[in-house]
mmCIF file of C-alpha atoms and ligand atoms in Angstrom:
data_model
loop_
_atom_site.group_PDB
_atom_site.id
_atom_site.type_symbol
_atom_site.label_atom_id
_atom_site.label_comp_id
_atom_site.label_asym_id
_atom_site.label_seq_id
_atom_site.Cartn_x
_atom_site.Cartn_y
_atom_site.Cartn_z
ATOM 1 C CA MET V 623 -27.516 -29.159 -0.332
ATOM 2 C CA THR V 624 -28.434 -26.199 1.788
ATOM 3 C CA THR V 625 -26.638 -25.225 4.950
ATOM 4 C CA SER V 626 -27.872 -22.759 7.522
ATOM 5 C CA ASN V 627 -25.035 -20.302 6.873
ATOM 6 C CA GLY V 628 -26.443 -19.463 3.472
ATOM 7 C CA VAL V 629 -24.021 -21.354 1.273
ATOM 8 C CA SER V 630 -25.798 -22.835 -1.730
ATOM 9 C CA ALA V 631 -28.313 -20.215 -2.723
ATOM 10 C CA ARG V 632 -29.896 -18.492 -5.674
ATOM 11 C CA TYR V 633 -30.025 -14.681 -5.647
ATOM 12 C CA GLU V 634 -32.507 -13.136 -8.082
ATOM 13 C CA GLY V 635 -33.718 -9.781 -9.339
ATOM 14 C CA ALA V 636 -30.753 -7.469 -8.590
ATOM 15 C CA VAL V 637 -28.778 -5.293 -10.951
ATOM 16 C CA LEU V 638 -25.430 -7.064 -11.280
ATOM 17 C CA ILE V 639 -22.149 -5.152 -11.530
ATOM 18 C CA ASP V 640 -19.582 -7.928 -11.821
ATOM 19 C CA GLY V 641 -16.316 -6.051 -11.163
ATOM 20 C CA THR V 642 -14.778 -6.707 -14.576
ATOM 21 C CA GLY V 643 -15.741 -3.263 -15.884
ATOM 22 C CA ASP V 644 -18.536 -4.691 -18.024
ATOM 23 C CA GLU V 645 -21.865 -2.866 -18.152
ATOM 24 C CA PRO V 646 -24.432 -3.736 -15.439
ATOM 25 C CA VAL V 647 -26.882 -6.583 -16.013
ATOM 26 C CA THR V 648 -30.453 -5.853 -14.941
ATOM 27 C CA ASP V 649 -32.566 -8.707 -13.570
ATOM 28 C CA ALA V 650 -29.564 -10.897 -12.806
ATOM 29 C CA VAL V 651 -29.167 -14.290 -11.177
ATOM 30 C CA LEU V 652 -26.274 -15.305 -8.922
ATOM 31 C CA LEU V 653 -25.909 -18.982 -8.084
ATOM 32 C CA VAL V 654 -23.604 -20.035 -5.247
ATOM 33 C CA ASP V 655 -22.692 -23.686 -4.728
ATOM 34 C CA ASP V 656 -22.134 -25.536 -1.454
ATOM 35 C CA GLN V 657 -18.374 -24.913 -1.671
ATOM 36 C CA GLY V 658 -18.961 -21.148 -1.633
ATOM 37 C CA LEU V 659 -18.064 -20.808 -5.299
ATOM 38 C CA ILE V 660 -20.034 -18.990 -7.970
ATOM 39 C CA ASP V 661 -21.888 -21.323 -10.318
ATOM 40 C CA TYR V 662 -23.500 -18.638 -12.403
ATOM 41 C CA ALA V 663 -23.615 -14.835 -12.482
ATOM 42 C CA GLY V 664 -25.487 -13.098 -15.273
ATOM 43 C CA ALA V 665 -28.794 -12.420 -16.962
ATOM 44 C CA ALA V 666 -31.868 -14.306 -15.720
ATOM 45 C CA ASP V 667 -32.673 -15.275 -19.345
ATOM 46 C CA SER V 668 -29.580 -17.470 -19.622
ATOM 47 C CA ALA V 669 -29.552 -18.762 -16.025
ATOM 48 C CA PRO V 670 -30.046 -22.428 -15.198
ATOM 49 C CA PRO V 671 -33.685 -23.171 -14.291
ATOM 50 C CA ARG V 672 -34.798 -22.949 -10.665
ATOM 51 C CA ASP V 673 -34.412 -26.130 -8.657
ATOM 52 C CA ALA V 674 -34.616 -26.839 -4.940
ATOM 53 C CA THR V 675 -31.988 -24.206 -4.113
ATOM 54 C CA PRO V 676 -33.436 -21.523 -1.806
ATOM 55 C CA VAL V 677 -34.104 -18.226 -3.560
ATOM 56 C CA VAL V 678 -33.251 -14.802 -2.145
ATOM 57 C CA ASP V 679 -35.159 -11.965 -3.792
ATOM 58 C CA LEU V 680 -32.905 -8.956 -4.387
ATOM 59 C CA SER V 681 -35.317 -6.899 -6.488
ATOM 60 C CA GLY V 682 -34.562 -3.186 -6.235
ATOM 61 C CA HIS V 683 -30.977 -3.836 -5.117
ATOM 62 C CA THR V 684 -27.534 -3.833 -6.705
ATOM 63 C CA LEU V 685 -25.226 -6.838 -6.387
ATOM 64 C CA LEU V 686 -21.466 -6.283 -6.549
ATOM 65 C CA PRO V 687 -18.265 -8.138 -5.708
ATOM 66 C CA GLY V 688 -17.069 -7.641 -2.143
ATOM 67 C CA PHE V 689 -14.946 -4.488 -2.047
ATOM 68 C CA PHE V 690 -11.244 -4.140 -1.284
ATOM 69 C CA ASP V 691 -9.361 -1.629 0.786
ATOM 70 C CA CYS V 692 -5.710 -1.870 -0.209
ATOM 71 C CA HIS V 693 -4.442 0.531 2.450
ATOM 72 C CA VAL V 694 -5.677 0.191 6.013
ATOM 73 C CA HIS V 695 -4.198 0.192 9.515
ATOM 74 C CA PHE V 696 -6.525 -1.926 11.649
ATOM 75 C CA GLY V 697 -4.195 -1.526 14.622
ATOM 76 C CA LEU V 698 -4.790 2.226 14.752
ATOM 77 C CA GLY V 699 -7.877 3.860 16.194
ATOM 78 C CA GLY V 700 -8.805 6.551 13.691
ATOM 79 C CA ASN V 701 -6.565 9.453 14.542
ATOM 80 C CA MET V 702 -2.985 9.845 15.621
ATOM 81 C CA MET V 703 -3.816 11.284 19.017
ATOM 82 C CA SER V 704 -6.093 8.412 20.031
ATOM 83 C CA SER V 705 -3.555 5.934 18.638
ATOM 84 C CA LEU V 706 -0.927 7.259 21.008
ATOM 85 C CA ARG V 707 -3.416 7.027 23.871
ATOM 86 C CA ASP V 708 -4.288 3.464 22.834
ATOM 87 C CA MET V 709 -0.697 2.481 23.418
ATOM 88 C CA ALA V 710 -1.197 2.787 27.145
ATOM 89 C CA ALA V 711 -3.747 -0.050 26.925
ATOM 90 C CA PRO V 712 -2.787 -3.709 27.483
ATOM 91 C CA PRO V 713 -1.851 -5.496 24.227
ATOM 92 C CA SER V 714 -4.796 -7.881 24.611
ATOM 93 C CA LEU V 715 -7.267 -4.986 24.711
ATOM 94 C CA ARG V 716 -5.656 -3.525 21.614
ATOM 95 C CA SER V 717 -6.105 -6.885 19.871
ATOM 96 C CA PHE V 718 -9.811 -6.954 20.675
ATOM 97 C CA GLU V 719 -10.143 -3.403 19.401
ATOM 98 C CA THR V 720 -8.360 -4.374 16.197
ATOM 99 C CA ALA V 721 -10.727 -7.329 15.780
ATOM 100 C CA HIS V 722 -13.715 -5.043 16.325
ATOM 101 C CA ARG V 723 -12.503 -2.646 13.617
ATOM 102 C CA MET V 724 -12.048 -5.548 11.222
ATOM 103 C CA ARG V 725 -15.594 -6.726 11.826
ATOM 104 C CA GLU V 726 -17.068 -3.252 11.346
ATOM 105 C CA THR V 727 -15.071 -2.837 8.135
ATOM 106 C CA LEU V 728 -16.388 -6.146 6.807
ATOM 107 C CA ARG V 729 -19.931 -5.005 7.581
ATOM 108 C CA ALA V 730 -19.257 -1.808 5.602
ATOM 109 C CA GLY V 731 -18.699 -3.960 2.502
ATOM 110 C CA ILE V 732 -14.929 -4.597 2.556
ATOM 111 C CA THR V 733 -14.365 -8.351 2.140
ATOM 112 C CA THR V 734 -10.594 -8.125 1.494
ATOM 113 C CA ALA V 735 -8.052 -5.691 2.933
ATOM 114 C CA ARG V 736 -4.342 -5.049 2.874
ATOM 115 C CA ASP V 737 -2.983 -3.768 6.181
ATOM 116 C CA LEU V 738 0.087 -1.617 5.563
ATOM 117 C CA GLY V 739 1.428 -1.345 9.063
ATOM 118 C CA GLY V 740 0.579 -2.065 12.666
ATOM 119 C CA ILE V 741 -0.614 -5.689 12.810
ATOM 120 C CA ASP V 742 1.145 -9.022 12.385
ATOM 121 C CA ALA V 743 0.359 -12.096 10.301
ATOM 122 C CA GLY V 744 -1.605 -13.696 13.147
ATOM 123 C CA TYR V 745 -4.662 -11.628 12.251
ATOM 124 C CA ARG V 746 -4.575 -12.998 8.717
ATOM 125 C CA GLN V 747 -4.325 -16.529 10.075
ATOM 126 C CA ALA V 748 -7.105 -16.009 12.618
ATOM 127 C CA GLN V 749 -9.425 -14.629 9.943
ATOM 128 C CA ARG V 750 -8.647 -17.538 7.649
ATOM 129 C CA ARG V 751 -9.355 -20.080 10.401
ATOM 130 C CA GLY V 752 -12.686 -18.478 11.191
ATOM 131 C CA LEU V 753 -11.560 -17.280 14.640
ATOM 132 C CA LEU V 754 -11.985 -13.668 13.622
ATOM 133 C CA GLU V 755 -14.697 -12.112 11.463
ATOM 134 C CA GLY V 756 -13.228 -9.561 9.094
ATOM 135 C CA PRO V 757 -11.926 -8.960 5.605
ATOM 136 C CA ARG V 758 -9.544 -11.489 4.065
ATOM 137 C CA LEU V 759 -6.168 -10.033 4.935
ATOM 138 C CA ARG V 760 -2.807 -9.325 3.400
ATOM 139 C CA VAL V 761 -0.368 -7.726 5.836
ATOM 140 C CA ALA V 762 2.885 -5.784 5.705
ATOM 141 C CA GLY V 763 3.728 -5.765 9.416
ATOM 142 C CA ARG V 764 6.002 -2.767 9.890
ATOM 143 C CA MET V 765 7.081 -0.178 7.342
ATOM 144 C CA LEU V 766 10.747 0.420 6.610
ATOM 145 C CA GLY V 767 12.150 3.948 6.624
ATOM 146 C CA PRO V 768 15.285 5.881 7.556
ATOM 147 C CA THR V 769 16.285 7.442 10.870
ATOM 148 C CA GLY V 770 14.175 10.578 11.237
ATOM 149 C CA GLY V 771 11.843 9.442 8.475
ATOM 150 C CA HIS V 772 8.187 8.423 8.297
ATOM 151 C CA SER V 773 8.654 5.145 10.169
ATOM 152 C CA ASP V 774 10.750 6.628 12.995
ATOM 153 C CA PHE V 775 8.611 7.612 15.980
ATOM 154 C CA THR V 776 11.542 8.406 18.268
ATOM 155 C CA LEU V 777 11.170 11.659 20.205
ATOM 156 C CA PRO V 778 14.043 14.000 21.143
ATOM 157 C CA ASP V 779 14.151 12.501 24.652
ATOM 158 C CA GLY V 780 14.853 9.077 23.116
ATOM 159 C CA SER V 781 11.441 7.595 23.897
ATOM 160 C CA CYS V 782 9.637 5.964 20.980
ATOM 161 C CA PRO V 783 5.829 5.833 21.111
ATOM 162 C CA ASP V 784 5.540 3.564 18.056
ATOM 163 C CA PRO V 785 2.219 1.705 17.774
ATOM 164 C CA GLY V 786 3.969 -1.216 16.028
ATOM 165 C CA LEU V 787 4.168 0.641 12.740
ATOM 166 C CA GLY V 788 7.792 1.259 12.000
ATOM 167 C CA SER V 789 11.249 -0.192 11.494
ATOM 168 C CA VAL V 790 14.248 2.078 11.078
ATOM 169 C CA VAL V 791 16.849 1.130 8.452
ATOM 170 C CA ASP V 792 19.477 3.379 6.873
ATOM 171 C CA THR V 793 21.425 1.143 4.500
ATOM 172 C CA PRO V 794 20.615 -1.559 1.948
ATOM 173 C CA GLU V 795 22.122 -4.175 4.286
ATOM 174 C CA GLN V 796 19.940 -3.086 7.192
ATOM 175 C CA ALA V 797 16.916 -3.072 4.897
ATOM 176 C CA ARG V 798 17.769 -6.548 3.647
ATOM 177 C CA ARG V 799 17.990 -7.930 7.169
ATOM 178 C CA GLU V 800 14.777 -6.274 8.346
ATOM 179 C CA SER V 801 12.944 -7.410 5.184
ATOM 180 C CA ARG V 802 14.014 -10.978 5.850
ATOM 181 C CA THR V 803 12.931 -10.716 9.478
ATOM 182 C CA LEU V 804 9.472 -9.519 8.441
ATOM 183 C CA LEU V 805 9.189 -12.202 5.763
ATOM 184 C CA ARG V 806 10.209 -14.829 8.300
ATOM 185 C CA ASP V 807 7.410 -13.574 10.540
ATOM 186 C CA GLY V 808 4.920 -14.165 7.747
ATOM 187 C CA VAL V 809 4.118 -10.862 6.078
ATOM 188 C CA ASP V 810 2.720 -10.863 2.551
ATOM 189 C CA TRP V 811 3.916 -7.403 1.552
ATOM 190 C CA LEU V 812 6.870 -5.231 2.410
ATOM 191 C CA LYS V 813 6.309 -1.508 2.787
ATOM 192 C CA VAL V 814 8.945 1.175 2.318
ATOM 193 C CA CYS V 815 8.811 4.866 3.105
ATOM 194 C CA ALA V 816 10.115 6.623 0.007
ATOM 195 C CA THR V 817 9.201 10.015 1.455
ATOM 196 C CA GLY V 818 8.198 11.742 4.654
ATOM 197 C CA GLY V 819 4.558 12.142 5.534
ATOM 198 C CA MET V 820 1.747 14.109 7.069
ATOM 199 C CA THR V 821 1.184 12.667 10.518
ATOM 200 C CA THR V 822 4.755 12.411 11.759
ATOM 201 C CA PRO V 823 6.051 15.592 13.426
ATOM 202 C CA SER V 824 9.674 15.600 12.289
ATOM 203 C CA ASP V 825 9.399 15.097 8.552
ATOM 204 C CA ASP V 826 7.573 16.483 5.557
ATOM 205 C CA PRO V 827 5.954 14.938 2.433
ATOM 206 C CA GLU V 828 8.684 16.469 0.230
ATOM 207 C CA ASP V 829 11.469 14.839 2.266
ATOM 208 C CA VAL V 830 13.200 11.897 0.633
ATOM 209 C CA GLY V 831 12.970 8.655 2.615
ATOM 210 C CA LEU V 832 14.824 5.473 1.680
ATOM 211 C CA ASP V 833 16.996 5.941 -1.408
ATOM 212 C CA GLU V 834 16.513 4.110 -4.662
ATOM 213 C CA GLU V 835 19.185 1.488 -4.005
ATOM 214 C CA THR V 836 17.739 0.602 -0.607
ATOM 215 C CA ILE V 837 14.210 0.319 -2.012
ATOM 216 C CA ARG V 838 15.525 -1.871 -4.814
ATOM 217 C CA THR V 839 17.050 -4.168 -2.184
ATOM 218 C CA VAL V 840 13.659 -4.523 -0.484
ATOM 219 C CA VAL V 841 11.961 -5.204 -3.836
ATOM 220 C CA GLY V 842 14.514 -7.974 -4.450
ATOM 221 C CA GLU V 843 13.902 -9.572 -1.053
ATOM 222 C CA ALA V 844 10.131 -9.687 -1.621
ATOM 223 C CA ALA V 845 10.689 -11.226 -5.059
ATOM 224 C CA ASN V 846 13.188 -13.780 -3.744
ATOM 225 C CA ARG V 847 10.611 -15.031 -1.267
ATOM 226 C CA ARG V 848 7.855 -14.852 -3.890
ATOM 227 C CA ARG V 849 5.708 -12.545 -1.775
ATOM 228 C CA ASP V 850 3.025 -10.266 -3.142
ATOM 229 C CA GLY V 851 5.169 -7.192 -3.642
ATOM 230 C CA VAL V 852 6.340 -3.905 -2.206
ATOM 231 C CA ALA V 853 4.149 -0.935 -1.343
ATOM 232 C CA ALA V 854 5.810 2.465 -1.212
ATOM 233 C CA HIS V 855 4.575 5.301 0.967
ATOM 234 C CA SER V 856 5.316 8.114 -1.521
ATOM 235 C CA GLN V 857 4.128 11.703 -1.385
ATOM 236 C CA GLY V 858 6.796 14.152 -2.648
ATOM 237 C CA ILE V 859 8.017 13.864 -6.202
ATOM 238 C CA VAL V 860 11.710 12.987 -5.663
ATOM 239 C CA GLY V 861 10.811 9.987 -3.514
ATOM 240 C CA ILE V 862 8.024 8.997 -5.927
ATOM 241 C CA HIS V 863 10.549 8.791 -8.755
ATOM 242 C CA ASN V 864 12.985 6.801 -6.570
ATOM 243 C CA ALA V 865 10.286 4.273 -5.677
ATOM 244 C CA LEU V 866 9.106 3.871 -9.254
ATOM 245 C CA ARG V 867 12.626 3.383 -10.638
ATOM 246 C CA ALA V 868 13.301 0.808 -7.893
ATOM 247 C CA GLY V 869 10.337 -1.256 -9.113
ATOM 248 C CA VAL V 870 7.734 -1.084 -6.338
ATOM 249 C CA THR V 871 4.373 -2.777 -6.928
ATOM 250 C CA SER V 872 2.099 -0.054 -5.617
ATOM 251 C CA LEU V 873 2.543 3.644 -5.016
ATOM 252 C CA GLU V 874 0.688 4.725 -1.862
ATOM 253 C CA HIS V 875 -0.714 8.295 -1.815
ATOM 254 C CA GLY V 876 1.260 9.621 -4.821
ATOM 255 C CA TYR V 877 0.127 13.141 -3.969
ATOM 256 C CA GLY V 878 3.018 14.825 -5.794
ATOM 257 C CA LEU V 879 2.771 12.771 -9.000
ATOM 258 C CA ASP V 880 3.924 14.639 -12.127
ATOM 259 C CA PRO V 881 3.786 13.713 -15.832
ATOM 260 C CA GLN V 882 7.181 11.986 -15.629
ATOM 261 C CA GLY V 883 5.953 9.925 -12.668
ATOM 262 C CA ASN V 884 2.788 8.990 -14.559
ATOM 263 C CA GLU V 885 4.933 7.908 -17.484
ATOM 264 C CA LEU V 886 7.084 5.729 -15.209
ATOM 265 C CA MET V 887 3.953 4.155 -13.704
ATOM 266 C CA LEU V 888 2.465 3.330 -17.070
ATOM 267 C CA ARG V 889 5.726 1.771 -18.234
ATOM 268 C CA SER V 890 6.220 -0.369 -15.106
ATOM 269 C CA GLY V 891 2.570 -1.252 -14.461
ATOM 270 C CA THR V 892 2.775 0.159 -10.938
ATOM 271 C CA VAL V 893 -0.661 0.685 -9.382
ATOM 272 C CA LEU V 894 -1.616 3.925 -7.642
ATOM 273 C CA VAL V 895 -3.469 3.729 -4.304
ATOM 274 C CA PRO V 896 -4.313 7.420 -3.923
ATOM 275 C CA THR V 897 -5.926 7.325 -0.437
ATOM 276 C CA LEU V 898 -7.960 10.423 -1.274
ATOM 277 C CA SER V 899 -10.061 9.890 1.851
ATOM 278 C CA ALA V 900 -6.931 10.791 3.793
ATOM 279 C CA ALA V 901 -5.671 13.528 1.467
ATOM 280 C CA LEU V 902 -8.918 15.436 1.161
ATOM 281 C CA ARG V 903 -10.231 15.138 4.720
ATOM 282 C CA MET V 904 -9.477 18.470 6.405
ATOM 283 C CA PRO V 905 -9.510 18.244 10.184
ATOM 284 C CA GLU V 906 -11.019 21.175 12.035
ATOM 285 C CA ARG V 907 -8.302 23.572 13.079
ATOM 286 C CA GLY V 908 -7.407 23.075 16.723
ATOM 287 C CA THR V 909 -8.465 19.418 16.820
ATOM 288 C CA VAL V 910 -5.058 18.224 15.555
ATOM 289 C CA PRO V 911 -1.514 19.533 16.111
ATOM 290 C CA GLU V 912 -0.897 22.762 14.202
ATOM 291 C CA TYR V 913 1.950 21.228 12.127
ATOM 292 C CA LEU V 914 -0.482 18.580 10.849
ATOM 293 C CA TRP V 915 -3.220 21.066 9.996
ATOM 294 C CA GLN V 916 -0.708 23.226 8.094
ATOM 295 C CA LYS V 917 0.638 20.243 6.124
ATOM 296 C CA LYS V 918 -2.805 18.967 5.229
ATOM 297 C CA HIS V 919 -4.016 22.399 4.213
ATOM 298 C CA ARG V 920 -1.009 22.879 1.922
ATOM 299 C CA TRP V 921 -1.378 19.455 0.300
ATOM 300 C CA ALA V 922 -5.112 18.897 -0.211
ATOM 301 C CA GLU V 923 -5.597 20.841 -3.474
ATOM 302 C CA HIS V 924 -2.158 19.902 -4.774
ATOM 303 C CA SER V 925 -3.017 16.214 -4.256
ATOM 304 C CA ARG V 926 -6.402 16.465 -5.903
ATOM 305 C CA SER V 927 -5.043 17.969 -9.128
ATOM 306 C CA ASN V 928 -2.012 15.654 -9.345
ATOM 307 C CA ILE V 929 -4.089 12.513 -8.812
ATOM 308 C CA ALA V 930 -6.582 13.777 -11.395
ATOM 309 C CA GLY V 931 -3.614 14.139 -13.770
ATOM 310 C CA ALA V 932 -2.550 10.544 -13.129
ATOM 311 C CA VAL V 933 -6.102 9.292 -13.717
ATOM 312 C CA ALA V 934 -6.302 11.277 -16.965
ATOM 313 C CA ALA V 935 -2.980 9.748 -18.062
ATOM 314 C CA GLY V 936 -4.469 6.269 -17.593
ATOM 315 C CA VAL V 937 -2.517 5.185 -14.495
ATOM 316 C CA PRO V 938 -4.230 2.111 -12.938
ATOM 317 C CA VAL V 939 -5.861 2.872 -9.590
ATOM 318 C CA ALA V 940 -6.862 0.668 -6.641
ATOM 319 C CA LEU V 941 -9.037 1.562 -3.657
ATOM 320 C CA GLY V 942 -7.292 2.447 -0.397
ATOM 321 C CA THR V 943 -8.228 4.785 2.426
ATOM 322 C CA ASP V 944 -5.515 4.869 5.103
ATOM 323 C CA SER V 945 -8.265 4.149 7.634
ATOM 324 C CA GLY V 946 -6.689 3.917 11.049
ATOM 325 C CA ILE V 947 -5.106 7.277 10.347
ATOM 326 C CA GLY V 948 -8.686 8.295 9.464
ATOM 327 C CA PRO V 949 -11.962 6.674 10.569
ATOM 328 C CA HIS V 950 -12.719 2.984 10.055
ATOM 329 C CA ALA V 951 -15.784 1.488 8.344
ATOM 330 C CA SER V 952 -16.553 4.353 5.986
ATOM 331 C CA ASN V 953 -14.077 2.945 3.462
ATOM 332 C CA LEU V 954 -16.411 3.183 0.485
ATOM 333 C CA ASP V 955 -16.419 6.972 0.760
ATOM 334 C CA GLU V 956 -13.220 6.628 -1.290
ATOM 335 C CA LEU V 957 -15.389 5.758 -4.328
ATOM 336 C CA ARG V 958 -16.860 9.253 -4.304
ATOM 337 C CA HIS V 959 -13.373 10.763 -4.282
ATOM 338 C CA LEU V 960 -12.254 8.539 -7.151
ATOM 339 C CA VAL V 961 -15.150 9.929 -9.177
ATOM 340 C CA GLU V 962 -14.158 13.474 -8.167
ATOM 341 C CA VAL V 963 -10.710 12.950 -9.721
ATOM 342 C CA GLY V 964 -12.090 11.691 -13.011
ATOM 343 C CA LEU V 965 -13.144 8.034 -12.893
ATOM 344 C CA SER V 966 -16.696 7.241 -13.978
ATOM 345 C CA PRO V 967 -18.802 5.595 -11.249
ATOM 346 C CA LEU V 968 -18.447 2.238 -13.024
ATOM 347 C CA GLU V 969 -14.657 2.708 -13.268
ATOM 348 C CA ALA V 970 -14.484 3.572 -9.561
ATOM 349 C CA LEU V 971 -16.468 0.432 -8.674
ATOM 350 C CA THR V 972 -14.135 -1.630 -10.873
ATOM 351 C CA ALA V 973 -11.069 -0.066 -9.204
ATOM 352 C CA GLY V 974 -12.498 -1.053 -5.813
ATOM 353 C CA THR V 975 -13.177 -4.652 -6.836
ATOM 354 C CA GLY V 976 -11.512 -6.333 -9.841
ATOM 355 C CA GLY V 977 -8.766 -3.702 -10.102
ATOM 356 C CA SER V 978 -7.792 -4.049 -6.451
ATOM 357 C CA ALA V 979 -7.892 -7.857 -6.668
ATOM 358 C CA ARG V 980 -5.403 -7.628 -9.509
ATOM 359 C CA LEU V 981 -3.027 -5.505 -7.396
ATOM 360 C CA LEU V 982 -3.246 -7.954 -4.493
ATOM 361 C CA GLY V 983 -2.619 -10.969 -6.746
ATOM 362 C CA LEU V 984 -6.072 -12.383 -5.934
ATOM 363 C CA ARG V 985 -7.828 -11.874 -9.268
ATOM 364 C CA ASP V 986 -8.242 -15.621 -9.838
ATOM 365 C CA ARG V 987 -10.210 -16.021 -6.593
ATOM 366 C CA VAL V 988 -12.036 -12.806 -5.673
ATOM 367 C CA GLY V 989 -12.853 -9.330 -6.988
ATOM 368 C CA THR V 990 -15.196 -10.286 -9.814
ATOM 369 C CA LEU V 991 -18.465 -12.216 -9.904
ATOM 370 C CA ARG V 992 -17.785 -14.940 -12.456
ATOM 371 C CA PRO V 993 -18.204 -18.729 -12.417
ATOM 372 C CA GLY V 994 -15.520 -20.485 -10.371
ATOM 373 C CA MET V 995 -14.690 -17.448 -8.220
ATOM 374 C CA LEU V 996 -15.246 -17.382 -4.461
ATOM 375 C CA ALA V 997 -18.653 -15.885 -3.737
ATOM 376 C CA ASP V 998 -17.488 -12.723 -1.939
ATOM 377 C CA PHE V 999 -20.250 -10.232 -2.659
ATOM 378 C CA VAL V 1000 -22.231 -7.302 -1.316
ATOM 379 C CA VAL V 1001 -25.771 -6.088 -1.894
ATOM 380 C CA THR V 1002 -26.748 -2.443 -1.592
ATOM 381 C CA ASP V 1003 -30.052 -0.592 -1.662
ATOM 382 C CA VAL V 1004 -28.523 2.503 -3.288
ATOM 383 C CA ASP V 1005 -27.954 2.710 -7.029
ATOM 384 C CA PRO V 1006 -24.178 3.207 -7.045
ATOM 385 C CA LEU V 1007 -24.094 4.382 -10.653
ATOM 386 C CA ARG V 1008 -26.384 7.314 -9.780
ATOM 387 C CA ASN V 1009 -25.384 7.841 -6.159
ATOM 388 C CA ILE V 1010 -21.815 6.659 -5.614
ATOM 389 C CA ALA V 1011 -21.587 8.696 -2.400
ATOM 390 C CA GLY V 1012 -24.440 6.636 -0.936
ATOM 391 C CA LEU V 1013 -22.158 3.619 -0.520
ATOM 392 C CA ALA V 1014 -20.123 5.430 2.144
ATOM 393 C CA ASP V 1015 -22.903 4.738 4.649
ATOM 394 C CA PRO V 1016 -22.352 1.232 6.075
ATOM 395 C CA ASP V 1017 -26.150 0.884 6.431
ATOM 396 C CA ALA V 1018 -26.468 1.118 2.637
ATOM 397 C CA VAL V 1019 -24.659 -2.235 2.461
ATOM 398 C CA VAL V 1020 -27.490 -4.594 3.367
ATOM 399 C CA LEU V 1021 -25.838 -7.949 2.722
ATOM 400 C CA VAL V 1022 -22.233 -9.111 2.856
ATOM 401 C CA ALA V 1023 -21.005 -12.610 1.983
ATOM 402 C CA GLN V 1024 -17.577 -14.258 1.960
ATOM 403 C CA ALA V 1025 -17.257 -17.530 0.063
ATOM 404 C CA GLY V 1026 -21.055 -17.658 0.087
ATOM 405 C CA GLU V 1027 -21.319 -17.389 3.865
ATOM 406 C CA ILE V 1028 -23.523 -14.531 5.000
ATOM 407 C CA ARG V 1029 -21.644 -12.091 7.278
ATOM 408 C CA LYS V 1030 -24.313 -9.408 7.391
ATOM 409 C CA ASN V 1031 -27.949 -9.406 6.345
ATOM 410 C CA THR V 1032 -30.262 -6.484 6.958
ATOM 411 C CA LEU V 1033 -32.550 -7.133 3.995
ATOM 412 C CA SER V 1034 -36.142 -7.035 5.202
ATOM 413 C CA ASN V 1035 -37.292 -10.402 6.526
ATOM 414 C CA LYS V 1036 -39.851 -10.622 3.774
ATOM 415 C CA ALA V 1037 -37.259 -10.200 1.020
ATOM 416 C CA ALA V 1038 -34.785 -12.523 2.681
ATOM 417 C CA SER V 1039 -37.149 -15.424 3.248
ATOM 418 C CA ALA V 1040 -36.918 -18.266 0.777
ATOM 419 C CA SER V 1041 -39.715 -18.481 -1.727
HETATM 420 ZN ZN1 LIG N 1830 -0.920 4.369 5.732
#
């Protein structure tokens, strides 16, 4: 039976890219049942015959799985300076702003996201209960790092303008206790800082963060509680090697990756989330602190060639942007960068859908358009195989659905009306 929210529908005429890496299907049919599950996705020739199910004509469009962003910070406003300013706002206002960013990100085509620092598990629960419109969420809460490292926002005067991002731990025992505290509070992922970073003033990407033993302790705690895994903020090469030997699930950034690191990744099955949107975006000089401009300038080219090396070596890649540090709701600009470092457009689209679902442990439910999967999908009026950069514009995403329910629909009225 039909419901007004769009569940139970037949979508016809689009080019289908199903997220598995298979070649596109022209003139496809997608059938969604009243539970929000996919009944059929494939060529019109083999589709079940039309019945009373309402038909949506998608001729001239491309139909894809809903995209993933495996590295976001919904609690942060788009640059470090505004984030610090935001902290003067009441917590309730910050929550509404976070909710707004989630909604805008969903409308840009991201139906699932992993937040790697700055929000708690309540956002995941609110989204799941339908109280909050946004991507399905996996959260890490706060990231763990050493005193003076990437998660330590303490200033020389002892004040600590931390927007809920960091926990400071220096020993395996401290890391164990903080991991358990976060897991008790309901996080899905733990995040460690294996190196310093760009945006913090007192450390550098080449600095080593938590040591291998401490990271291994965190990996063990996540496994003991059967959570999704451990993400490692890793930029310089010494910390990258530490994180990989300790058994992390995903390597975030990976800007310094070398052939030995690539080898370790291939052996362990660790997934790279290269956040090229963050690495390659050069702020205008004078608009950010000089230390940040200098760091970014030094690292941009270095990052591009090392990530290209990892891609060439066959390291698995998932889509992540670090939005929150950068702007929200232009997440799919990352696809263009993935192509720049050597993926084909189809491989980039697969990395952003089925490949990311695999990293997040959700591949049996979302990420590909196959029978039995939840009907999370997007429709675009650009041809992403010819114009991958076109997907960066949120307006190019004309329809977004989660479990068959329509979250955005800017198809023309004529095309959207049932025939
Ligand atoms: Zn981040």
